[in-house]
Amino acid sequence: MNTLGQTIQQKSKEYEQETVRVLSELIRAQSFSGKEKEVVGVIGNEMKKAGFDNVRIDGLGSIIGTVGNGPRVIAFDAHIDTVYAGDRTQWKSDPFTPKVEDGKIWGRGTVDQKGGMAAMITAGRMIKELGLNKEFTVHFTGTVMEEDCDGLCWNHLIEEENIRPELVVITEPTNLNIYRGHRGRMEIRVDVKGVSCHGSAPERGDNAIYKMARIALEIEKLNDRLISDPFLGKGTVTVTEATSSSPSLCAVADGAGIHLDRRLTLGETKESALAEVADAARRAGYPDARVHLLEYQETAYTGKEYGMEKYYPTWVLQENSPYLEHAVKAYGEVMGKKPLVDKWTFSTNGVTIAGKHKIPCLGLGPGNEVYAHAPNEACPVEHLSAASAFYAGLVARMNGKL
Ligand SMILES: [Zn+2]
């Protein structure tokens, strides 16, 4: 006699080739940020074929496939945009012509993160066929524009579409581990003004580049002072770009600016991070430097303009969360072993779901994150069936069936 966990695992194996086929279709439908229309069409068709109860597209262009109509709501999320292929000569085969070899499927997006999307579609099919759900409305979201602005799509789903699940499972790559958080981030700009004059007599002016150079060195020192968290690690700050202006190359610079990449650990906020940068400018001797948070604003493929500030808050699901307990238990039942519980190095849609809107998140996804954004991106085929088994198992567990 099989336990339900074994049945789920077996079923996901039976559907493994089907999951590979769906993933192949998703890879062929190239979908760079803001250009996801074609892949959304492919996903919609596959969701309908898999027997989803409802499929719709939101104002920003994200696709929402739903199984069940119970009073409680959970969601599984995959962003469906990818980065570009980069230098094609570094790829051993065409990034948009998927191939299966050595137990892996190769192509742009296999790991980050169309593999998660394909596994989600199979999970939805299994939840229906095995009758694993009763209490929940289960949304499977294929979300847009994540690579450009993580969390923007979910800000839209929550604030404009009123979707508020009690739990969101992020299916970004975790190498089949369970992740429960990551550092946040923000993009900050610092500007100072100078006074230009003829380059032949610099003493008449006030060179903005020298001012900014001193501020940049204070930013380097600030990085060493930033706090650390035992789970997430240390907050960091670094200069990623420097710009300047002057009336000519034979004139003292009248303006200079730097762009900062700030990674935020637990306990650091937008306010604290901006205050630290303003303090660094003061330490350099320039309290009048302008420090500000940057904004993202872009047009979706639907034509909708939408944006948010480039503040992506840190989030962590508590170790004693009942949702984490469900996830660990479901993992054990369908995989036959204990999971490693860890964190992502990069940032995900969790920044707005959990960081801003305080909706609990956890994650499990096929593939290893080291292949994300890299040439020859490839995901082990067995990860795909394991992920769909976990998603179906988690729904069964939350319905008290596992
Ligand atoms: Zn991703």
mmCIF file of C-alpha atoms and ligand atoms in Angstrom:
data_model
loop_
_atom_site.group_PDB
_atom_site.id
_atom_site.type_symbol
_atom_site.label_atom_id
_atom_site.label_comp_id
_atom_site.label_asym_id
_atom_site.label_seq_id
_atom_site.Cartn_x
_atom_site.Cartn_y
_atom_site.Cartn_z
ATOM 1 C CA MET A 1 0.000 0.000 0.000
ATOM 2 C CA ASN A 2 1.253 3.421 -0.996
ATOM 3 C CA THR A 3 1.022 6.351 1.352
ATOM 4 C CA LEU A 4 -0.389 9.555 -0.153
ATOM 5 C CA GLY A 5 3.134 11.027 -0.175
ATOM 6 C CA GLN A 6 4.342 8.139 -2.328
ATOM 7 C CA THR A 7 1.330 8.440 -4.634
ATOM 8 C CA ILE A 8 2.072 12.126 -5.156
ATOM 9 C CA GLN A 9 5.721 11.389 -5.874
ATOM 10 C CA GLN A 10 4.788 8.615 -8.329
ATOM 11 C CA LYS A 11 2.288 10.803 -10.141
ATOM 12 C CA SER A 12 4.828 13.615 -10.504
ATOM 13 C CA LYS A 13 7.268 11.105 -12.064
ATOM 14 C CA GLU A 14 4.559 9.941 -14.482
ATOM 15 C CA TYR A 15 4.128 13.571 -15.533
ATOM 16 C CA GLU A 16 7.849 14.354 -15.675
ATOM 17 C CA GLN A 17 8.094 14.205 -19.494
ATOM 18 C CA GLU A 18 4.953 16.336 -19.745
ATOM 19 C CA THR A 19 6.573 18.921 -17.432
ATOM 20 C CA VAL A 20 9.681 18.875 -19.648
ATOM 21 C CA ARG A 21 7.494 19.413 -22.727
ATOM 22 C CA VAL A 22 5.756 22.402 -21.109
ATOM 23 C CA LEU A 23 9.094 23.874 -20.003
ATOM 24 C CA SER A 24 10.414 23.489 -23.564
ATOM 25 C CA GLU A 25 7.445 25.472 -24.882
ATOM 26 C CA LEU A 26 8.106 28.181 -22.294
ATOM 27 C CA ILE A 27 11.782 28.439 -23.303
ATOM 28 C CA ARG A 28 10.905 28.745 -26.995
ATOM 29 C CA ALA A 29 8.557 31.631 -26.203
ATOM 30 C CA GLN A 30 11.238 34.236 -25.400
ATOM 31 C CA SER A 31 10.038 36.596 -22.684
ATOM 32 C CA PHE A 32 12.327 39.414 -21.659
ATOM 33 C CA SER A 33 11.018 41.847 -19.055
ATOM 34 C CA GLY A 34 8.064 43.833 -20.380
ATOM 35 C CA LYS A 35 7.801 41.493 -23.407
ATOM 36 C CA GLU A 36 5.982 38.525 -21.846
ATOM 37 C CA LYS A 37 2.845 38.498 -24.017
ATOM 38 C CA GLU A 38 3.725 35.388 -26.035
ATOM 39 C CA VAL A 39 4.749 33.238 -23.067
ATOM 40 C CA VAL A 40 1.609 34.279 -21.184
ATOM 41 C CA GLY A 41 -0.406 32.870 -24.100
ATOM 42 C CA VAL A 42 1.518 29.574 -23.913
ATOM 43 C CA ILE A 43 1.018 29.321 -20.132
ATOM 44 C CA GLY A 44 -2.715 30.055 -20.444
ATOM 45 C CA ASN A 45 -3.141 27.228 -22.959
ATOM 46 C CA GLU A 46 -1.184 24.787 -20.824
ATOM 47 C CA MET A 47 -3.150 25.694 -17.690
ATOM 48 C CA LYS A 48 -6.420 25.072 -19.511
ATOM 49 C CA LYS A 49 -5.150 21.730 -20.869
ATOM 50 C CA ALA A 50 -4.100 20.778 -17.329
ATOM 51 C CA GLY A 51 -7.668 21.307 -16.119
ATOM 52 C CA PHE A 52 -7.304 24.557 -14.137
ATOM 53 C CA ASP A 53 -10.660 25.949 -12.998
ATOM 54 C CA ASN A 54 -9.964 29.534 -13.988
ATOM 55 C CA VAL A 55 -7.297 31.403 -15.965
ATOM 56 C CA ARG A 56 -7.063 35.180 -16.205
ATOM 57 C CA ILE A 57 -4.568 37.982 -16.886
ATOM 58 C CA ASP A 58 -4.184 41.029 -14.638
ATOM 59 C CA GLY A 59 -3.732 44.667 -15.696
ATOM 60 C CA LEU A 60 0.062 44.425 -15.679
ATOM 61 C CA GLY A 61 -0.040 41.215 -17.774
ATOM 62 C CA SER A 62 0.687 38.575 -15.116
ATOM 63 C CA ILE A 63 -1.265 35.335 -15.553
ATOM 64 C CA ILE A 64 -3.256 33.813 -12.697
ATOM 65 C CA GLY A 65 -4.371 30.185 -13.003
ATOM 66 C CA THR A 66 -6.624 28.970 -10.226
ATOM 67 C CA VAL A 67 -7.546 25.563 -8.854
ATOM 68 C CA GLY A 68 -10.334 25.211 -6.285
ATOM 69 C CA ASN A 69 -12.585 27.860 -4.787
ATOM 70 C CA GLY A 70 -12.299 27.315 -1.064
ATOM 71 C CA PRO A 71 -12.450 30.131 1.507
ATOM 72 C CA ARG A 72 -8.716 30.132 2.262
ATOM 73 C CA VAL A 73 -6.252 31.431 -0.343
ATOM 74 C CA ILE A 74 -2.680 30.405 -1.091
ATOM 75 C CA ALA A 75 -0.508 31.182 -4.090
ATOM 76 C CA PHE A 76 2.463 29.694 -5.890
ATOM 77 C CA ASP A 77 4.483 32.269 -7.794
ATOM 78 C CA ALA A 78 6.914 32.086 -10.711
ATOM 79 C CA HIS A 79 8.162 35.144 -12.576
ATOM 80 C CA ILE A 80 8.050 34.368 -16.271
ATOM 81 C CA ASP A 81 10.385 37.015 -17.669
ATOM 82 C CA THR A 82 14.051 36.174 -18.201
ATOM 83 C CA VAL A 83 17.251 38.116 -18.725
ATOM 84 C CA TYR A 84 18.788 38.218 -22.202
ATOM 85 C CA ALA A 85 21.106 35.445 -23.403
ATOM 86 C CA GLY A 86 24.236 37.636 -23.288
ATOM 87 C CA ASP A 87 27.229 36.602 -25.403
ATOM 88 C CA ARG A 88 25.897 33.776 -27.625
ATOM 89 C CA THR A 89 29.390 32.427 -28.268
ATOM 90 C CA GLN A 90 29.527 31.336 -24.614
ATOM 91 C CA TRP A 91 26.511 29.039 -25.112
ATOM 92 C CA LYS A 92 27.189 25.476 -26.271
ATOM 93 C CA SER A 93 23.802 25.404 -27.998
ATOM 94 C CA ASP A 94 21.053 27.870 -28.841
ATOM 95 C CA PRO A 95 19.593 29.299 -25.586
ATOM 96 C CA PHE A 96 16.055 29.334 -26.994
ATOM 97 C CA THR A 97 16.086 25.850 -28.523
ATOM 98 C CA PRO A 98 15.713 23.654 -25.452
ATOM 99 C CA LYS A 99 17.452 20.292 -25.369
ATOM 100 C CA VAL A 100 17.551 17.450 -22.867
ATOM 101 C CA GLU A 101 20.956 15.915 -22.295
ATOM 102 C CA ASP A 102 22.779 14.318 -19.337
ATOM 103 C CA GLY A 103 19.574 14.348 -17.291
ATOM 104 C CA LYS A 104 19.245 18.112 -17.635
ATOM 105 C CA ILE A 105 17.168 20.488 -19.700
ATOM 106 C CA TRP A 106 19.220 23.340 -21.179
ATOM 107 C CA GLY A 107 18.099 26.814 -22.181
ATOM 108 C CA ARG A 108 17.573 30.397 -21.012
ATOM 109 C CA GLY A 109 15.075 30.403 -18.144
ATOM 110 C CA THR A 110 15.280 26.699 -17.227
ATOM 111 C CA VAL A 111 16.523 27.665 -13.743
ATOM 112 C CA ASP A 112 15.434 31.320 -13.496
ATOM 113 C CA GLN A 113 12.706 30.438 -13.493
ATOM 114 C CA LYS A 114 10.490 28.815 -16.073
ATOM 115 C CA GLY A 115 11.256 25.428 -14.525
ATOM 116 C CA GLY A 116 9.295 26.557 -11.468
ATOM 117 C CA MET A 117 6.406 27.648 -13.710
ATOM 118 C CA ALA A 118 6.297 24.298 -15.546
ATOM 119 C CA ALA A 119 6.391 22.383 -12.236
ATOM 120 C CA MET A 120 3.543 24.560 -10.920
ATOM 121 C CA ILE A 121 1.314 23.705 -13.892
ATOM 122 C CA THR A 122 1.900 19.982 -13.268
ATOM 123 C CA ALA A 123 1.181 20.515 -9.559
ATOM 124 C CA GLY A 124 -2.158 22.146 -10.380
ATOM 125 C CA ARG A 125 -3.055 19.181 -12.575
ATOM 126 C CA MET A 126 -2.116 16.721 -9.816
ATOM 127 C CA ILE A 127 -4.028 18.610 -7.124
ATOM 128 C CA LYS A 128 -7.171 18.238 -9.241
ATOM 129 C CA GLU A 129 -6.614 14.664 -10.375
ATOM 130 C CA LEU A 130 -5.709 13.352 -6.932
ATOM 131 C CA GLY A 131 -8.360 15.436 -5.148
ATOM 132 C CA LEU A 132 -5.815 17.008 -2.785
ATOM 133 C CA ASN A 133 -7.614 20.301 -2.169
ATOM 134 C CA LYS A 134 -10.837 21.232 -0.463
ATOM 135 C CA GLU A 135 -10.332 24.271 1.732
ATOM 136 C CA PHE A 136 -8.353 26.532 -0.583
ATOM 137 C CA THR A 137 -8.458 28.742 -3.606
ATOM 138 C CA VAL A 138 -5.009 27.940 -5.003
ATOM 139 C CA HIS A 139 -3.556 30.575 -7.343
ATOM 140 C CA PHE A 140 -0.622 29.794 -9.635
ATOM 141 C CA THR A 141 0.800 33.129 -10.759
ATOM 142 C CA GLY A 142 3.133 33.677 -13.711
ATOM 143 C CA THR A 143 4.342 37.192 -13.028
ATOM 144 C CA VAL A 144 5.961 39.825 -15.246
ATOM 145 C CA MET A 145 8.833 42.356 -15.108
ATOM 146 C CA GLU A 146 10.555 40.730 -12.119
ATOM 147 C CA GLU A 147 14.064 40.817 -13.553
ATOM 148 C CA ASP A 148 13.788 44.601 -13.907
ATOM 149 C CA CYS A 149 12.003 45.367 -10.652
ATOM 150 C CA ASP A 150 11.454 42.478 -8.228
ATOM 151 C CA GLY A 151 8.145 42.692 -6.408
ATOM 152 C CA LEU A 152 6.497 45.220 -8.763
ATOM 153 C CA CYS A 153 4.150 42.554 -10.184
ATOM 154 C CA TRP A 154 3.030 41.429 -6.725
ATOM 155 C CA ASN A 155 2.540 44.998 -5.562
ATOM 156 C CA HIS A 156 0.091 45.184 -8.457
ATOM 157 C CA LEU A 157 -1.605 41.855 -7.598
ATOM 158 C CA ILE A 158 -2.047 42.878 -3.955
ATOM 159 C CA GLU A 159 -2.866 46.584 -4.274
ATOM 160 C CA GLU A 160 -4.708 46.699 -7.610
ATOM 161 C CA GLU A 161 -6.184 43.172 -7.923
ATOM 162 C CA ASN A 162 -6.831 42.588 -4.229
ATOM 163 C CA ILE A 163 -5.208 39.150 -4.122
ATOM 164 C CA ARG A 164 -4.152 38.505 -0.516
ATOM 165 C CA PRO A 165 -3.113 34.891 0.045
ATOM 166 C CA GLU A 166 -2.325 33.691 3.569
ATOM 167 C CA LEU A 167 0.881 32.156 2.158
ATOM 168 C CA VAL A 168 2.875 32.595 -1.061
ATOM 169 C CA VAL A 169 5.301 29.895 -2.193
ATOM 170 C CA ILE A 170 8.054 31.394 -4.352
ATOM 171 C CA THR A 171 9.351 28.921 -6.929
ATOM 172 C CA GLU A 172 12.670 30.632 -7.754
ATOM 173 C CA PRO A 173 15.588 28.151 -7.792
ATOM 174 C CA THR A 174 16.574 26.720 -4.403
ATOM 175 C CA ASN A 175 18.234 23.491 -5.594
ATOM 176 C CA LEU A 176 15.158 21.808 -4.024
ATOM 177 C CA ASN A 177 15.935 23.202 -0.572
ATOM 178 C CA ILE A 178 13.366 25.205 1.356
ATOM 179 C CA TYR A 179 14.277 28.882 1.633
ATOM 180 C CA ARG A 180 12.710 31.266 4.118
ATOM 181 C CA GLY A 181 14.080 34.703 3.309
ATOM 182 C CA HIS A 182 16.778 36.886 1.830
ATOM 183 C CA ARG A 183 18.382 40.289 2.262
ATOM 184 C CA GLY A 184 16.539 43.317 0.926
ATOM 185 C CA ARG A 185 18.058 45.971 -1.276
ATOM 186 C CA MET A 186 17.736 49.547 -2.427
ATOM 187 C CA GLU A 187 19.199 51.846 -5.054
ATOM 188 C CA ILE A 188 20.415 55.204 -3.805
ATOM 189 C CA ARG A 189 21.812 58.210 -5.617
ATOM 190 C CA VAL A 190 24.089 60.865 -4.119
ATOM 191 C CA ASP A 191 24.637 64.193 -5.915
ATOM 192 C CA VAL A 192 26.869 67.162 -5.111
ATOM 193 C CA LYS A 193 27.267 70.484 -6.804
ATOM 194 C CA GLY A 194 30.513 72.364 -7.536
ATOM 195 C CA VAL A 195 31.409 75.593 -9.270
ATOM 196 C CA SER A 196 32.975 75.386 -12.700
ATOM 197 C CA CYS A 197 35.723 77.626 -14.001
ATOM 198 C CA HIS A 198 38.419 77.419 -16.663
ATOM 199 C CA GLY A 199 40.513 74.273 -16.293
ATOM 200 C CA SER A 200 43.673 76.373 -16.604
ATOM 201 C CA ALA A 201 42.966 78.032 -13.221
ATOM 202 C CA PRO A 202 41.181 75.412 -11.079
ATOM 203 C CA GLU A 203 41.647 77.458 -7.880
ATOM 204 C CA ARG A 204 38.880 79.797 -9.063
ATOM 205 C CA GLY A 205 36.300 76.988 -8.947
ATOM 206 C CA ASP A 206 35.065 74.233 -6.645
ATOM 207 C CA ASN A 207 35.479 70.770 -8.182
ATOM 208 C CA ALA A 208 32.453 68.506 -7.563
ATOM 209 C CA ILE A 209 34.420 65.366 -8.469
ATOM 210 C CA TYR A 210 36.862 65.870 -5.563
ATOM 211 C CA LYS A 211 33.900 66.262 -3.197
ATOM 212 C CA MET A 212 32.257 63.126 -4.513
ATOM 213 C CA ALA A 213 35.544 61.197 -4.336
ATOM 214 C CA ARG A 214 35.716 61.963 -0.575
ATOM 215 C CA ILE A 215 32.087 60.907 -0.148
ATOM 216 C CA ALA A 216 32.777 57.667 -2.054
ATOM 217 C CA LEU A 217 35.651 56.856 0.320
ATOM 218 C CA GLU A 218 33.295 57.439 3.265
ATOM 219 C CA ILE A 219 30.839 54.978 1.647
ATOM 220 C CA GLU A 220 33.643 52.412 1.602
ATOM 221 C CA LYS A 221 34.134 52.939 5.365
ATOM 222 C CA LEU A 222 30.374 52.823 5.948
ATOM 223 C CA ASN A 223 30.307 49.345 4.417
ATOM 224 C CA ASP A 224 32.643 48.120 7.171
ATOM 225 C CA ARG A 225 30.375 49.526 9.899
ATOM 226 C CA LEU A 226 27.144 47.875 8.693
ATOM 227 C CA ILE A 227 25.433 45.332 10.935
ATOM 228 C CA SER A 228 25.161 41.597 10.415
ATOM 229 C CA ASP A 229 22.390 39.081 11.073
ATOM 230 C CA PRO A 230 23.207 35.469 12.012
ATOM 231 C CA PHE A 231 20.794 34.070 9.383
ATOM 232 C CA LEU A 232 20.909 36.604 6.537
ATOM 233 C CA GLY A 233 24.470 37.830 6.908
ATOM 234 C CA LYS A 234 25.794 41.367 6.657
ATOM 235 C CA GLY A 235 24.265 44.469 5.097
ATOM 236 C CA THR A 236 26.487 45.920 2.372
ATOM 237 C CA VAL A 237 26.866 49.099 0.363
ATOM 238 C CA THR A 238 28.980 49.734 -2.709
ATOM 239 C CA VAL A 239 29.389 52.369 -5.396
ATOM 240 C CA THR A 240 28.284 50.995 -8.773
ATOM 241 C CA GLU A 241 28.537 54.077 -10.969
ATOM 242 C CA ALA A 242 30.039 57.568 -10.911
ATOM 243 C CA THR A 243 28.978 60.415 -13.185
ATOM 244 C CA SER A 244 29.904 64.085 -13.485
ATOM 245 C CA SER A 245 29.115 67.190 -15.459
ATOM 246 C CA SER A 246 31.143 70.189 -16.574
ATOM 247 C CA PRO A 247 30.806 72.776 -19.353
ATOM 248 C CA SER A 248 33.794 71.258 -21.190
ATOM 249 C CA LEU A 249 36.678 68.854 -20.735
ATOM 250 C CA CYS A 250 38.750 71.990 -20.088
ATOM 251 C CA ALA A 251 36.595 73.082 -17.134
ATOM 252 C CA VAL A 252 36.261 72.214 -13.447
ATOM 253 C CA ALA A 253 33.303 69.857 -12.831
ATOM 254 C CA ASP A 254 30.164 71.612 -11.566
ATOM 255 C CA GLY A 255 28.300 68.425 -10.604
ATOM 256 C CA ALA A 256 29.020 64.798 -9.612
ATOM 257 C CA GLY A 257 26.915 61.827 -8.607
ATOM 258 C CA ILE A 258 27.267 58.223 -7.517
ATOM 259 C CA HIS A 259 24.891 55.294 -7.656
ATOM 260 C CA LEU A 260 24.850 52.945 -4.650
ATOM 261 C CA ASP A 261 23.791 49.291 -4.429
ATOM 262 C CA ARG A 262 22.704 48.750 -0.836
ATOM 263 C CA ARG A 263 21.887 45.242 0.460
ATOM 264 C CA LEU A 264 19.824 45.294 3.631
ATOM 265 C CA THR A 265 19.992 42.734 6.383
ATOM 266 C CA LEU A 266 17.421 42.206 9.115
ATOM 267 C CA GLY A 267 16.834 45.373 11.157
ATOM 268 C CA GLU A 268 17.886 47.782 8.379
ATOM 269 C CA THR A 269 15.230 49.960 6.766
ATOM 270 C CA LYS A 270 14.912 52.531 4.029
ATOM 271 C CA GLU A 271 15.087 55.328 6.616
ATOM 272 C CA SER A 272 18.140 53.931 8.427
ATOM 273 C CA ALA A 273 20.022 53.294 5.173
ATOM 274 C CA LEU A 274 19.362 56.784 3.778
ATOM 275 C CA ALA A 275 20.375 58.386 7.095
ATOM 276 C CA GLU A 276 23.682 56.460 7.063
ATOM 277 C CA VAL A 277 24.527 57.702 3.567
ATOM 278 C CA ALA A 278 23.665 61.285 4.532
ATOM 279 C CA ASP A 279 25.945 60.819 7.562
ATOM 280 C CA ALA A 280 28.754 59.533 5.304
ATOM 281 C CA ALA A 281 28.432 62.710 3.199
ATOM 282 C CA ARG A 282 28.590 64.780 6.414
ATOM 283 C CA ARG A 283 31.707 62.915 7.548
ATOM 284 C CA ALA A 284 33.267 63.763 4.178
ATOM 285 C CA GLY A 285 32.496 67.424 4.905
ATOM 286 C CA TYR A 286 29.526 67.859 2.562
ATOM 287 C CA PRO A 287 26.270 67.928 4.562
ATOM 288 C CA ASP A 288 24.531 69.609 1.597
ATOM 289 C CA ALA A 289 24.970 66.539 -0.675
ATOM 290 C CA ARG A 290 21.608 65.323 -1.998
ATOM 291 C CA VAL A 291 20.833 61.710 -0.986
ATOM 292 C CA HIS A 292 17.762 60.073 -2.464
ATOM 293 C CA LEU A 293 16.070 56.791 -3.238
ATOM 294 C CA LEU A 294 15.544 56.051 -6.950
ATOM 295 C CA GLU A 295 12.197 55.269 -8.587
ATOM 296 C CA TYR A 296 11.274 52.571 -11.097
ATOM 297 C CA GLN A 297 8.665 53.397 -13.742
ATOM 298 C CA GLU A 298 8.011 51.237 -16.820
ATOM 299 C CA THR A 299 5.335 50.286 -19.326
ATOM 300 C CA ALA A 300 4.080 46.676 -19.247
ATOM 301 C CA TYR A 301 3.270 44.778 -22.467
ATOM 302 C CA THR A 302 -0.388 45.527 -21.723
ATOM 303 C CA GLY A 303 0.365 49.243 -22.117
ATOM 304 C CA LYS A 304 -0.080 49.896 -18.409
ATOM 305 C CA GLU A 305 2.445 52.233 -16.797
ATOM 306 C CA TYR A 306 3.356 51.280 -13.283
ATOM 307 C CA GLY A 307 6.165 51.878 -10.876
ATOM 308 C CA MET A 308 7.481 51.909 -7.349
ATOM 309 C CA GLU A 309 10.424 53.214 -5.375
ATOM 310 C CA LYS A 310 13.552 51.091 -5.617
ATOM 311 C CA TYR A 311 13.270 49.889 -2.047
ATOM 312 C CA TYR A 312 12.993 46.120 -1.766
ATOM 313 C CA PRO A 313 12.548 45.296 1.933
ATOM 314 C CA THR A 314 14.270 42.407 3.698
ATOM 315 C CA TRP A 315 12.081 39.470 4.702
ATOM 316 C CA VAL A 316 12.438 36.346 6.811
ATOM 317 C CA LEU A 317 9.819 33.736 7.685
ATOM 318 C CA GLN A 318 10.233 32.878 11.354
ATOM 319 C CA GLU A 319 11.783 29.518 12.092
ATOM 320 C CA ASN A 320 8.751 28.513 14.172
ATOM 321 C CA SER A 321 6.171 29.527 11.531
ATOM 322 C CA PRO A 322 3.394 26.923 11.130
ATOM 323 C CA TYR A 323 3.763 27.352 7.354
ATOM 324 C CA LEU A 324 7.407 26.327 7.543
ATOM 325 C CA GLU A 325 6.366 23.329 9.610
ATOM 326 C CA HIS A 326 3.808 22.345 6.926
ATOM 327 C CA ALA A 327 6.468 22.741 4.241
ATOM 328 C CA VAL A 328 9.055 20.635 6.085
ATOM 329 C CA LYS A 329 6.492 17.927 6.816
ATOM 330 C CA ALA A 330 5.162 17.854 3.227
ATOM 331 C CA TYR A 331 8.739 17.695 1.920
ATOM 332 C CA GLY A 332 9.467 14.685 4.126
ATOM 333 C CA GLU A 333 6.315 12.882 2.973
ATOM 334 C CA VAL A 334 6.917 13.315 -0.775
ATOM 335 C CA MET A 335 10.733 13.219 -0.884
ATOM 336 C CA GLY A 336 11.368 10.719 1.889
ATOM 337 C CA LYS A 337 14.024 12.893 3.517
ATOM 338 C CA LYS A 338 14.496 16.045 5.561
ATOM 339 C CA PRO A 339 14.982 19.333 3.702
ATOM 340 C CA LEU A 340 17.762 21.836 4.186
ATOM 341 C CA VAL A 341 16.181 25.142 5.253
ATOM 342 C CA ASP A 342 18.210 28.124 4.084
ATOM 343 C CA LYS A 343 18.025 31.510 2.274
ATOM 344 C CA TRP A 344 18.498 32.990 -1.194
ATOM 345 C CA THR A 345 21.577 35.052 -2.067
ATOM 346 C CA PHE A 346 19.580 37.116 -4.573
ATOM 347 C CA SER A 347 16.297 38.975 -4.256
ATOM 348 C CA THR A 348 12.798 37.744 -5.229
ATOM 349 C CA ASN A 349 9.178 38.907 -5.396
ATOM 350 C CA GLY A 350 9.140 38.201 -1.637
ATOM 351 C CA VAL A 351 10.318 41.817 -1.144
ATOM 352 C CA THR A 352 6.834 43.202 -1.692
ATOM 353 C CA ILE A 353 4.809 40.108 -0.701
ATOM 354 C CA ALA A 354 6.494 39.486 2.663
ATOM 355 C CA GLY A 355 8.768 42.538 3.086
ATOM 356 C CA LYS A 356 6.207 45.237 2.334
ATOM 357 C CA HIS A 357 2.790 43.574 2.692
ATOM 358 C CA LYS A 358 3.735 41.132 5.482
ATOM 359 C CA ILE A 359 2.225 38.080 3.757
ATOM 360 C CA PRO A 360 4.214 34.975 4.820
ATOM 361 C CA CYS A 361 6.438 33.551 2.070
ATOM 362 C CA LEU A 362 8.654 30.535 1.700
ATOM 363 C CA GLY A 363 10.303 29.048 -1.345
ATOM 364 C CA LEU A 364 11.267 25.890 -3.144
ATOM 365 C CA GLY A 365 12.278 25.717 -6.778
ATOM 366 C CA PRO A 366 14.023 23.439 -9.271
ATOM 367 C CA GLY A 367 17.597 24.162 -10.321
ATOM 368 C CA ASN A 368 20.627 25.689 -8.698
ATOM 369 C CA GLU A 369 20.734 29.479 -8.412
ATOM 370 C CA VAL A 370 24.391 29.586 -9.534
ATOM 371 C CA TYR A 371 23.142 28.952 -13.115
ATOM 372 C CA ALA A 372 20.760 31.918 -13.025
ATOM 373 C CA HIS A 373 21.694 34.627 -15.569
ATOM 374 C CA ALA A 374 24.654 32.464 -16.714
ATOM 375 C CA PRO A 375 25.403 30.956 -20.140
ATOM 376 C CA ASN A 376 24.485 27.254 -20.549
ATOM 377 C CA GLU A 377 21.725 27.568 -17.946
ATOM 378 C CA ALA A 378 20.415 24.057 -17.200
ATOM 379 C CA CYS A 379 18.047 22.413 -14.748
ATOM 380 C CA PRO A 380 18.082 18.731 -13.701
ATOM 381 C CA VAL A 381 14.945 17.042 -15.082
ATOM 382 C CA GLU A 382 14.365 15.184 -11.804
ATOM 383 C CA HIS A 383 14.155 18.553 -10.000
ATOM 384 C CA LEU A 384 11.051 19.368 -12.045
ATOM 385 C CA SER A 385 9.055 16.362 -10.859
ATOM 386 C CA ALA A 386 10.336 16.750 -7.297
ATOM 387 C CA ALA A 387 9.178 20.387 -7.232
ATOM 388 C CA SER A 388 5.707 19.542 -8.567
ATOM 389 C CA ALA A 389 5.439 16.766 -5.958
ATOM 390 C CA PHE A 390 6.349 19.238 -3.214
ATOM 391 C CA TYR A 391 3.809 21.862 -4.348
ATOM 392 C CA ALA A 392 1.016 19.273 -4.549
ATOM 393 C CA GLY A 393 2.144 17.764 -1.239
ATOM 394 C CA LEU A 394 2.078 21.133 0.514
ATOM 395 C CA VAL A 395 -1.511 21.733 -0.624
ATOM 396 C CA ALA A 396 -2.464 18.231 0.574
ATOM 397 C CA ARG A 397 -0.760 18.890 3.902
ATOM 398 C CA MET A 398 -2.503 22.240 4.406
ATOM 399 C CA ASN A 399 -5.804 20.480 3.720
ATOM 400 C CA GLY A 400 -4.991 18.016 6.491
ATOM 401 C CA LYS A 401 -4.497 15.146 4.035
ATOM 402 C CA LEU A 402 -0.777 14.500 4.500
HETATM 403 ZN ZN ZN B 1 14.452 34.829 -10.834
#
